[in-house]
Amino acid sequence: MKKNIESWLFLLWAISLVATAGSLFFSEVIGYEPCEMCWYQRILMYPLVIIYGAALLKKNMDIGLPALILSGIGGMVSIYHYSVQKIPALSSGDACGLVPCNVQYINLFGFVTIPFLAGTAFIIIFIVHLMLFKKERK
């Protein structure tokens, strides 16, 4: 049972690492300037790499509890940001700062944007963490 939890912790760590690397790739390699909400999502995603990495090294799921909170908040921010991009009524004005939050640097298949990718990562992390939390409490 312990080995199974370690595998899930590794998955959580890997998802947060890929999301972090992806955001850095978009800004540092491709040159997309993040908007204000993108920064909030980064602030919530980057610590997950450290939290899940520490939980994995120590083989202790309990130290990952702050990550559950961060991923839940991050998922909500990503959903709102995606809504700002896709729902015209929410994207009026550029209240987000120098880079408007409704800018879609990528739009694959008509729906995959950067906030969509971040939101997917946050939601997967949140759900898997909840499953692990429930499994460990049994």
Phi, psi and omega in degrees: 000319180298320181296323179296318179295322177298321178296318179293321176298320177297318178299315178299316179297316182295318179297315180293325178294316179295319178296318178296313179297321179297317180294321177292324177297314181298321184272317187271328182265308182280329176096016176287127180275123182290143175276180183298317180290330175297321178296319178299318179294322176297317179301326180275334183273316187303318179296338180298327178299316182288315182298310181290328175297316178294319179297322179291315180296321181274353182054045184224108181291333185298328181285354179271001183303319177301331179294327177297317180293314180298318181290326176295314178294317179299321177298319179293319178297318180295319178297317178296316181298318178297320178297320178299323180287325190257342180251110185304325181296333180273344187259022180287132179078174178239064182285002186271345181125209182295321177254116181298143182287348180268002177291132179247096180296321174235152178207070183285136178059016178082000181216344183271105177243176180299314176297330176296316179297314179297316179298320178299315179297313180299316183292318177298314179300314181298313182293315180296319179297317177299319178298317178295319179300315180293318180295320181289331181283344180285000000 
